[in-house]
C-alpha cells in the first residue's frame, strides 16, 4: 500500500476500483463504462441530522439523571424521607457515606454496564442493544419511584440498575454514531452526545427548580418520571433507523450496508465515496478475519495495546480535568456575589456548559482533534491554577461575602474553565475514542476505555467531599497538573483522525504514523487498506 506522510493530497490516474474488484464484490455499485459519480455530497443529510439528534438522546438520559440527583440531595421531602434526623439542628441531612452511595452508585452501575455492553452489541446488533438498555434504565427508574419512605437503600439499588443502562448507552451511542455518520462530519455527530449530556443536566436543574417547592414526594418523583420520556424516545426511535453499516457489513449484509451508506451520504448508489468505503471495509474485514481471534487481542492485536491504553488514559483524564469540582463548589463560590440559591447557581453553570458545547461541534472538524484537545488542556490548567490560588489564599472561606473581589475572580475563572471543557475535552474525548479501533475490536475496546471514565467518575464523586474538607481549594492544583498531563498525552500519542474513514485511522496506527505528522498523512485512492493489517499479522508483530 502506498502511504504518504506529508505533501499535498494526490490524485489517482486510474479508477479507484477495478472491474475485477466489482466482480468479486457484489455490494459495490456497477456503473456503465466503469465511471463513478464524483459529485460533491451534501455536508449533512436530514437522515444524518435525525440520527445524530435521536441517538444522542442517550447522552440526555445520562445528563438528566446526573442533574436530577444533585437537586434531590437538598430537596426538603427527599431529605425527610431518606435522610437522618439531627436533634441538634432539628433538620434532616445525609451523612457523607449515604449521600456518597446515593450519588456514586450510578457510577458503579455504569461501570458494569459499560463492560457487558460489548458482547451484547456484537451478538444482537447496535440498534437492538440500544433499545434493550433503554428498557433496563426504565426498570431502574421504576424501582426508585416506587421506593417507600425510609428505604434509602432501594434508591441506591434503583440507581445501580439505571446505571447499567446509562453505562451501556455511553458505549452504544458513540459506537453507533461513529459507524454510521459520514467521515467528514463524524466528529461533530459524536460530539453531539456530550452536547446532550450537558443539555440533560440543564433540563434536570430547571425541573428541580420548578418542583422544589412542592410539598410531598411528588417533588422528586415527577422529576424521575420525566426520565421515562427520554428513554422511550430513544428506545423506540432507534428502531426506525437501519443498522450501522459497519456492523451490517461485518455480518455479511453487504447490500444493506451499501444502501445505508448511500442514504446517509445523500448520494447515488454509484458514487465513488460509497464504492471506496465499501472497498475499505472489504479489505479490513478480510485482513481481520484471517485466523482465530481471542478476546484478549484487544491488547495483543495489531497495535491494540497502544490504542487501548491510549483510550483508557483519554477517558480517565476527561474526568481528571476536574469539571465536576466546579459544580461541587458552585454554591459556596456564587454566594460571594449574593447568589445563595443553589438551584439558580446550578442553572447558571449548566447554561454555560450547554452554550459552549456548540462551538465544540464546529471546532472538532474545522481545527481537528489534536489541536483542540492540547489547547483545551492547557487552558483548563491555567484556569485551575488561578482558581485554586485565589480560593486558598485570598477568599474568606468562613464568610465569602467579606471578599467579593476574590469571589468574583473565582467565578470568572470557573466559567472560563467550563468554556474550555465544554468545547474541547467534554465532547471530543467521546469522538476520538470511538475512532481508535478496528471493527473487530471496536465494541470491546470501547467498553474497556469507557469503563475507565466511569471508574474515575465514581472515585471523584465519592471522595471529593472528604478531600476538599482537608485541603479545600488546593485540590485544584491536582486537577491543574492532570490537565497538563492530558495535553501531553494527546500531543505525543494521539493521531489526527478528522475527515478520515475509520479504516484509514486503523491503517495509520498499524503503520506507526507519527502523531505529530498524522495530519499530513495521505492514503491514495484504490490502495488496499487491509494489506498492512494482513502483513502485520503475518509477521507476528502484535501488541506493539
mmCIF file of N, CA and C in Angstrom, residues 111-202:
data_model
loop_
_atom_site.group_PDB
_atom_site.id
_atom_site.type_symbol
_atom_site.label_atom_id
_atom_site.label_comp_id
_atom_site.label_asym_id
_atom_site.label_seq_id
_atom_site.Cartn_x
_atom_site.Cartn_y
_atom_site.Cartn_z
ATOM 1 N N UNK A 111 -20.256 1.449 35.254
ATOM 2 C CA UNK A 111 -19.031 0.692 35.017
ATOM 3 C C UNK A 111 -19.357 -0.720 34.549
ATOM 4 N N UNK A 112 -20.276 -1.375 35.254
ATOM 5 C CA UNK A 112 -20.649 -2.744 34.883
ATOM 6 C C UNK A 112 -21.357 -2.747 33.529
ATOM 7 N N UNK A 113 -22.257 -1.791 33.328
ATOM 8 C CA UNK A 113 -22.966 -1.708 32.053
ATOM 9 C C UNK A 113 -22.030 -1.506 30.885
ATOM 10 N N UNK A 114 -21.011 -0.676 31.088
ATOM 11 C CA UNK A 114 -20.047 -0.419 30.020
ATOM 12 C C UNK A 114 -19.276 -1.694 29.663
ATOM 13 N N UNK A 115 -18.960 -2.509 30.661
ATOM 14 C CA UNK A 115 -18.161 -3.709 30.429
ATOM 15 C C UNK A 115 -18.959 -4.828 29.759
ATOM 16 N N UNK A 116 -20.257 -4.914 30.042
ATOM 17 C CA UNK A 116 -21.043 -6.014 29.475
ATOM 18 C C UNK A 116 -21.785 -5.611 28.205
ATOM 19 N N UNK A 117 -21.679 -4.353 27.814
ATOM 20 C CA UNK A 117 -22.399 -3.893 26.619
ATOM 21 C C UNK A 117 -21.841 -4.490 25.342
ATOM 22 N N UNK A 118 -20.514 -4.674 25.276
ATOM 23 C CA UNK A 118 -19.870 -5.106 24.028
ATOM 24 C C UNK A 118 -20.358 -6.465 23.519
ATOM 25 N N UNK A 119 -20.336 -7.526 24.348
ATOM 26 C CA UNK A 119 -20.765 -8.822 23.809
ATOM 27 C C UNK A 119 -22.216 -8.830 23.351
ATOM 28 N N UNK A 120 -23.065 -8.068 24.053
ATOM 29 C CA UNK A 120 -24.472 -7.993 23.645
ATOM 30 C C UNK A 120 -24.589 -7.254 22.317
ATOM 31 N N UNK A 121 -23.837 -6.145 22.169
ATOM 32 C CA UNK A 121 -23.867 -5.370 20.932
ATOM 33 C C UNK A 121 -23.362 -6.188 19.755
ATOM 34 N N UNK A 122 -22.337 -7.006 19.979
ATOM 35 C CA UNK A 122 -21.806 -7.837 18.899
ATOM 36 C C UNK A 122 -22.745 -8.981 18.532
ATOM 37 N N UNK A 123 -23.548 -9.421 19.505
ATOM 38 C CA UNK A 123 -24.433 -10.557 19.270
ATOM 39 C C UNK A 123 -25.737 -10.160 18.588
ATOM 40 N N UNK A 124 -26.380 -9.091 19.056
ATOM 41 C CA UNK A 124 -27.715 -8.739 18.545
ATOM 42 C C UNK A 124 -27.719 -7.469 17.715
ATOM 43 N N UNK A 125 -26.588 -6.788 17.616
ATOM 44 C CA UNK A 125 -26.536 -5.578 16.815
ATOM 45 C C UNK A 125 -26.610 -4.323 17.655
ATOM 46 N N UNK A 126 -26.288 -3.190 17.014
ATOM 47 C CA UNK A 126 -26.248 -1.915 17.734
ATOM 48 C C UNK A 126 -27.653 -1.405 18.051
ATOM 49 N N UNK A 127 -28.572 -1.479 17.094
ATOM 50 C CA UNK A 127 -29.923 -0.929 17.275
ATOM 51 C C UNK A 127 -30.664 -1.615 18.422
ATOM 52 N N UNK A 128 -30.741 -2.937 18.366
ATOM 53 C CA UNK A 128 -31.483 -3.669 19.391
ATOM 54 C C UNK A 128 -30.826 -3.519 20.763
ATOM 55 N N UNK A 129 -29.516 -3.401 20.789
ATOM 56 C CA UNK A 129 -28.825 -3.191 22.061
ATOM 57 C C UNK A 129 -29.248 -1.874 22.700
ATOM 58 N N UNK A 130 -29.331 -0.822 21.895
ATOM 59 C CA UNK A 130 -29.741 0.477 22.427
ATOM 60 C C UNK A 130 -31.143 0.401 23.003
ATOM 61 N N UNK A 131 -32.067 -0.264 22.307
ATOM 62 C CA UNK A 131 -33.435 -0.418 22.825
ATOM 63 C C UNK A 131 -33.447 -1.212 24.124
ATOM 64 N N UNK A 132 -32.657 -2.284 24.169
ATOM 65 C CA UNK A 132 -32.600 -3.127 25.373
ATOM 66 C C UNK A 132 -32.124 -2.335 26.581
ATOM 67 N N UNK A 133 -31.070 -1.551 26.422
ATOM 68 C CA UNK A 133 -30.527 -0.826 27.563
ATOM 69 C C UNK A 133 -31.419 0.334 27.986
ATOM 70 N N UNK A 134 -32.192 0.872 27.058
ATOM 71 C CA UNK A 134 -33.197 1.876 27.456
ATOM 72 C C UNK A 134 -34.236 1.232 28.381
ATOM 73 N N UNK A 135 -34.603 -0.001 28.089
ATOM 74 C CA UNK A 135 -35.557 -0.725 28.936
ATOM 75 C C UNK A 135 -34.982 -0.964 30.325
ATOM 76 N N UNK A 136 -33.712 -1.357 30.400
ATOM 77 C CA UNK A 136 -33.069 -1.569 31.704
ATOM 78 C C UNK A 136 -33.052 -0.267 32.501
ATOM 79 N N UNK A 137 -32.759 0.839 31.841
ATOM 80 C CA UNK A 137 -32.763 2.141 32.519
ATOM 81 C C UNK A 137 -34.139 2.446 33.103
ATOM 82 N N UNK A 138 -35.199 2.147 32.347
ATOM 83 C CA UNK A 138 -36.555 2.427 32.828
ATOM 84 C C UNK A 138 -36.925 1.542 34.018
ATOM 85 N N UNK A 139 -36.416 0.312 34.047
ATOM 86 C CA UNK A 139 -36.639 -0.551 35.217
ATOM 87 C C UNK A 139 -36.014 0.098 36.453
ATOM 88 N N UNK A 140 -34.823 0.657 36.302
ATOM 89 C CA UNK A 140 -34.189 1.354 37.417
ATOM 90 C C UNK A 140 -35.007 2.534 37.902
ATOM 91 N N UNK A 141 -35.620 3.269 36.978
ATOM 92 C CA UNK A 141 -36.488 4.386 37.373
ATOM 93 C C UNK A 141 -37.696 3.900 38.163
ATOM 94 N N UNK A 142 -38.282 2.778 37.732
ATOM 95 C CA UNK A 142 -39.449 2.232 38.438
ATOM 96 C C UNK A 142 -39.090 1.892 39.882
ATOM 97 N N UNK A 143 -37.937 1.264 40.089
ATOM 98 C CA UNK A 143 -37.505 0.910 41.443
ATOM 99 C C UNK A 143 -37.349 2.158 42.300
ATOM 100 N N UNK A 144 -36.775 3.213 41.753
ATOM 101 C CA UNK A 144 -36.572 4.444 42.526
ATOM 102 C C UNK A 144 -37.897 5.135 42.849
ATOM 103 N N UNK A 145 -38.758 5.249 41.859
ATOM 104 C CA UNK A 145 -40.038 5.948 42.074
ATOM 105 C C UNK A 145 -40.901 5.204 43.086
ATOM 106 N N UNK A 146 -40.821 3.859 43.079
ATOM 107 C CA UNK A 146 -41.655 3.051 43.976
ATOM 108 C C UNK A 146 -41.060 2.885 45.362
ATOM 109 N N UNK A 147 -39.910 3.487 45.637
ATOM 110 C CA UNK A 147 -39.258 3.327 46.941
ATOM 111 C C UNK A 147 -40.107 3.919 48.060
ATOM 112 N N UNK A 148 -40.441 3.141 49.092
ATOM 113 C CA UNK A 148 -41.236 3.673 50.204
ATOM 114 C C UNK A 148 -40.404 4.540 51.140
ATOM 115 N N UNK A 149 -41.074 5.239 52.006
ATOM 116 C CA UNK A 149 -40.430 6.155 52.948
ATOM 117 C C UNK A 149 -39.397 5.421 53.810
ATOM 118 N N UNK A 150 -38.194 5.987 53.870
ATOM 119 C CA UNK A 150 -37.147 5.459 54.737
ATOM 120 C C UNK A 150 -36.257 4.411 54.105
ATOM 121 N N UNK A 151 -36.666 3.818 52.998
ATOM 122 C CA UNK A 151 -35.883 2.749 52.375
ATOM 123 C C UNK A 151 -34.854 3.346 51.407
ATOM 124 N N UNK A 152 -33.910 4.084 51.931
ATOM 125 C CA UNK A 152 -32.956 4.776 51.069
ATOM 126 C C UNK A 152 -32.109 3.822 50.246
ATOM 127 N N UNK A 153 -31.894 2.603 50.767
ATOM 128 C CA UNK A 153 -31.082 1.630 50.041
ATOM 129 C C UNK A 153 -31.772 1.164 48.761
ATOM 130 N N UNK A 154 -33.111 1.291 48.687
ATOM 131 C CA UNK A 154 -33.804 0.957 47.442
ATOM 132 C C UNK A 154 -33.524 2.017 46.376
ATOM 133 N N UNK A 155 -33.358 3.252 46.805
ATOM 134 C CA UNK A 155 -32.936 4.297 45.871
ATOM 135 C C UNK A 155 -31.562 3.939 45.310
ATOM 136 N N UNK A 156 -30.673 3.451 46.174
ATOM 137 C CA UNK A 156 -29.330 3.049 45.750
ATOM 138 C C UNK A 156 -29.408 1.923 44.721
ATOM 139 N N UNK A 157 -30.257 0.916 45.007
ATOM 140 C CA UNK A 157 -30.403 -0.212 44.070
ATOM 141 C C UNK A 157 -30.975 0.268 42.741
ATOM 142 N N UNK A 158 -31.977 1.146 42.806
ATOM 143 C CA UNK A 158 -32.572 1.672 41.578
ATOM 144 C C UNK A 158 -31.573 2.459 40.755
ATOM 145 N N UNK A 159 -30.730 3.232 41.426
ATOM 146 C CA UNK A 159 -29.714 3.995 40.698
ATOM 147 C C UNK A 159 -28.654 3.064 40.102
ATOM 148 N N UNK A 160 -28.385 1.961 40.784
ATOM 149 C CA UNK A 160 -27.446 0.990 40.218
ATOM 150 C C UNK A 160 -28.012 0.374 38.938
ATOM 151 N N UNK A 161 -29.304 0.007 38.969
ATOM 152 C CA UNK A 161 -29.936 -0.547 37.775
ATOM 153 C C UNK A 161 -29.972 0.467 36.638
ATOM 154 N N UNK A 162 -30.356 1.697 36.973
ATOM 155 C CA UNK A 162 -30.370 2.745 35.955
ATOM 156 C C UNK A 162 -28.964 2.962 35.401
ATOM 157 N N UNK A 163 -27.969 2.830 36.269
ATOM 158 C CA UNK A 163 -26.586 3.000 35.841
ATOM 159 C C UNK A 163 -26.156 1.956 34.821
ATOM 160 N N UNK A 164 -26.690 0.734 34.935
ATOM 161 C CA UNK A 164 -26.376 -0.286 33.924
ATOM 162 C C UNK A 164 -26.753 0.215 32.534
ATOM 163 N N UNK A 165 -27.958 0.802 32.450
ATOM 164 C CA UNK A 165 -28.416 1.327 31.168
ATOM 165 C C UNK A 165 -27.596 2.504 30.704
ATOM 166 N N UNK A 166 -27.310 3.435 31.616
ATOM 167 C CA UNK A 166 -26.535 4.622 31.255
ATOM 168 C C UNK A 166 -25.138 4.235 30.776
ATOM 169 N N UNK A 167 -24.492 3.311 31.492
ATOM 170 C CA UNK A 167 -23.145 2.901 31.120
ATOM 171 C C UNK A 167 -23.101 2.216 29.773
ATOM 172 N N UNK A 168 -24.062 1.329 29.523
ATOM 173 C CA UNK A 168 -24.106 0.650 28.234
ATOM 174 C C UNK A 168 -24.380 1.639 27.098
ATOM 175 N N UNK A 169 -25.279 2.582 27.339
ATOM 176 C CA UNK A 169 -25.583 3.581 26.308
ATOM 177 C C UNK A 169 -24.384 4.486 26.040
ATOM 178 N N UNK A 170 -23.536 4.687 27.053
ATOM 179 C CA UNK A 170 -22.338 5.506 26.832
ATOM 180 C C UNK A 170 -21.367 4.818 25.874
ATOM 181 N N UNK A 171 -21.514 3.506 25.694
ATOM 182 C CA UNK A 171 -20.759 2.778 24.681
ATOM 183 C C UNK A 171 -21.511 2.797 23.357
ATOM 184 N N UNK A 172 -22.793 2.446 23.426
ATOM 185 C CA UNK A 172 -23.566 2.211 22.218
ATOM 186 C C UNK A 172 -23.796 3.480 21.404
ATOM 187 N N UNK A 173 -24.000 4.612 22.070
ATOM 188 C CA UNK A 173 -24.296 5.844 21.334
ATOM 189 C C UNK A 173 -23.099 6.301 20.486
ATOM 190 N N UNK A 174 -21.903 6.522 21.083
ATOM 191 C CA UNK A 174 -20.759 6.898 20.228
ATOM 192 C C UNK A 174 -20.408 5.819 19.209
ATOM 193 N N UNK A 175 -20.600 4.549 19.578
ATOM 194 C CA UNK A 175 -20.293 3.451 18.669
ATOM 195 C C UNK A 175 -21.189 3.503 17.439
ATOM 196 N N UNK A 176 -22.486 3.621 17.647
ATOM 197 C CA UNK A 176 -23.438 3.675 16.534
ATOM 198 C C UNK A 176 -23.205 4.920 15.684
ATOM 199 N N UNK A 177 -22.964 6.053 16.339
ATOM 200 C CA UNK A 177 -22.743 7.292 15.600
ATOM 201 C C UNK A 177 -21.479 7.229 14.750
ATOM 202 N N UNK A 178 -20.397 6.722 15.325
ATOM 203 C CA UNK A 178 -19.126 6.682 14.587
ATOM 204 C C UNK A 178 -19.188 5.706 13.422
ATOM 205 N N UNK A 179 -19.960 4.622 13.559
ATOM 206 C CA UNK A 179 -20.053 3.632 12.492
ATOM 207 C C UNK A 179 -21.037 4.022 11.402
ATOM 208 N N UNK A 180 -21.890 4.997 11.673
ATOM 209 C CA UNK A 180 -22.947 5.361 10.731
ATOM 210 C C UNK A 180 -22.717 6.701 10.052
ATOM 211 N N UNK A 181 -22.180 7.681 10.767
ATOM 212 C CA UNK A 181 -22.021 9.032 10.226
ATOM 213 C C UNK A 181 -20.927 9.081 9.162
ATOM 214 N N UNK A 182 -21.093 9.888 8.108
ATOM 215 C CA UNK A 182 -20.022 10.080 7.109
ATOM 216 C C UNK A 182 -18.764 10.642 7.757
ATOM 217 N N UNK A 183 -17.604 10.308 7.205
ATOM 218 C CA UNK A 183 -16.323 10.673 7.812
ATOM 219 C C UNK A 183 -16.158 12.173 7.989
ATOM 220 N N UNK A 184 -16.664 12.966 7.016
ATOM 221 C CA UNK A 184 -16.408 14.404 7.060
ATOM 222 C C UNK A 184 -17.187 15.128 8.150
ATOM 223 N N UNK A 185 -18.171 14.437 8.755
ATOM 224 C CA UNK A 185 -18.947 15.078 9.814
ATOM 225 C C UNK A 185 -19.060 14.180 11.037
ATOM 226 N N UNK A 186 -18.308 13.079 11.043
ATOM 227 C CA UNK A 186 -18.389 12.101 12.145
ATOM 228 C C UNK A 186 -18.047 12.727 13.491
ATOM 229 N N UNK A 187 -17.019 13.560 13.538
ATOM 230 C CA UNK A 187 -16.615 14.159 14.805
ATOM 231 C C UNK A 187 -17.707 14.993 15.428
ATOM 232 N N UNK A 188 -18.372 15.820 14.624
ATOM 233 C CA UNK A 188 -19.441 16.670 15.140
ATOM 234 C C UNK A 188 -20.629 15.843 15.618
ATOM 235 N N UNK A 189 -20.946 14.763 14.888
ATOM 236 C CA UNK A 189 -22.080 13.920 15.269
ATOM 237 C C UNK A 189 -21.818 13.233 16.601
ATOM 238 N N UNK A 190 -20.608 12.689 16.789
ATOM 239 C CA UNK A 190 -20.289 12.029 18.054
ATOM 240 C C UNK A 190 -20.215 13.051 19.190
ATOM 241 N N UNK A 191 -19.715 14.245 18.899
ATOM 242 C CA UNK A 191 -19.667 15.296 19.923
ATOM 243 C C UNK A 191 -21.060 15.678 20.415
ATOM 244 N N UNK A 192 -22.074 15.455 19.572
ATOM 245 C CA UNK A 192 -23.442 15.764 19.979
ATOM 246 C C UNK A 192 -23.862 14.950 21.198
ATOM 247 N N UNK A 193 -23.218 13.803 21.411
ATOM 248 C CA UNK A 193 -23.501 13.004 22.614
ATOM 249 C C UNK A 193 -23.210 13.813 23.871
ATOM 250 N N UNK A 194 -22.051 14.473 23.900
ATOM 251 C CA UNK A 194 -21.701 15.300 25.055
ATOM 252 C C UNK A 194 -22.607 16.514 25.142
ATOM 253 N N UNK A 195 -22.984 17.081 23.994
ATOM 254 C CA UNK A 195 -23.917 18.217 23.997
ATOM 255 C C UNK A 195 -25.209 17.841 24.700
ATOM 256 N N UNK A 196 -25.707 16.652 24.414
ATOM 257 C CA UNK A 196 -26.961 16.228 25.023
ATOM 258 C C UNK A 196 -26.780 15.857 26.495
ATOM 259 N N UNK A 197 -25.568 15.447 26.887
ATOM 260 C CA UNK A 197 -25.315 15.254 28.319
ATOM 261 C C UNK A 197 -25.489 16.581 29.054
ATOM 262 N N UNK A 198 -24.873 17.634 28.520
ATOM 263 C CA UNK A 198 -24.977 18.947 29.164
ATOM 264 C C UNK A 198 -26.404 19.468 29.117
ATOM 265 N N UNK A 199 -27.102 19.204 28.009
ATOM 266 C CA UNK A 199 -28.492 19.639 27.909
ATOM 267 C C UNK A 199 -29.364 18.910 28.923
ATOM 268 N N UNK A 200 -29.102 17.606 29.109
ATOM 269 C CA UNK A 200 -29.870 16.841 30.092
ATOM 270 C C UNK A 200 -29.647 17.352 31.502
ATOM 271 N N UNK A 201 -28.398 17.704 31.828
ATOM 272 C CA UNK A 201 -28.103 18.259 33.149
ATOM 273 C C UNK A 201 -28.880 19.550 33.362
ATOM 274 N N UNK A 202 -28.854 20.431 32.363
ATOM 275 C CA UNK A 202 -29.547 21.712 32.482
ATOM 276 C C UNK A 202 -31.058 21.530 32.617
#
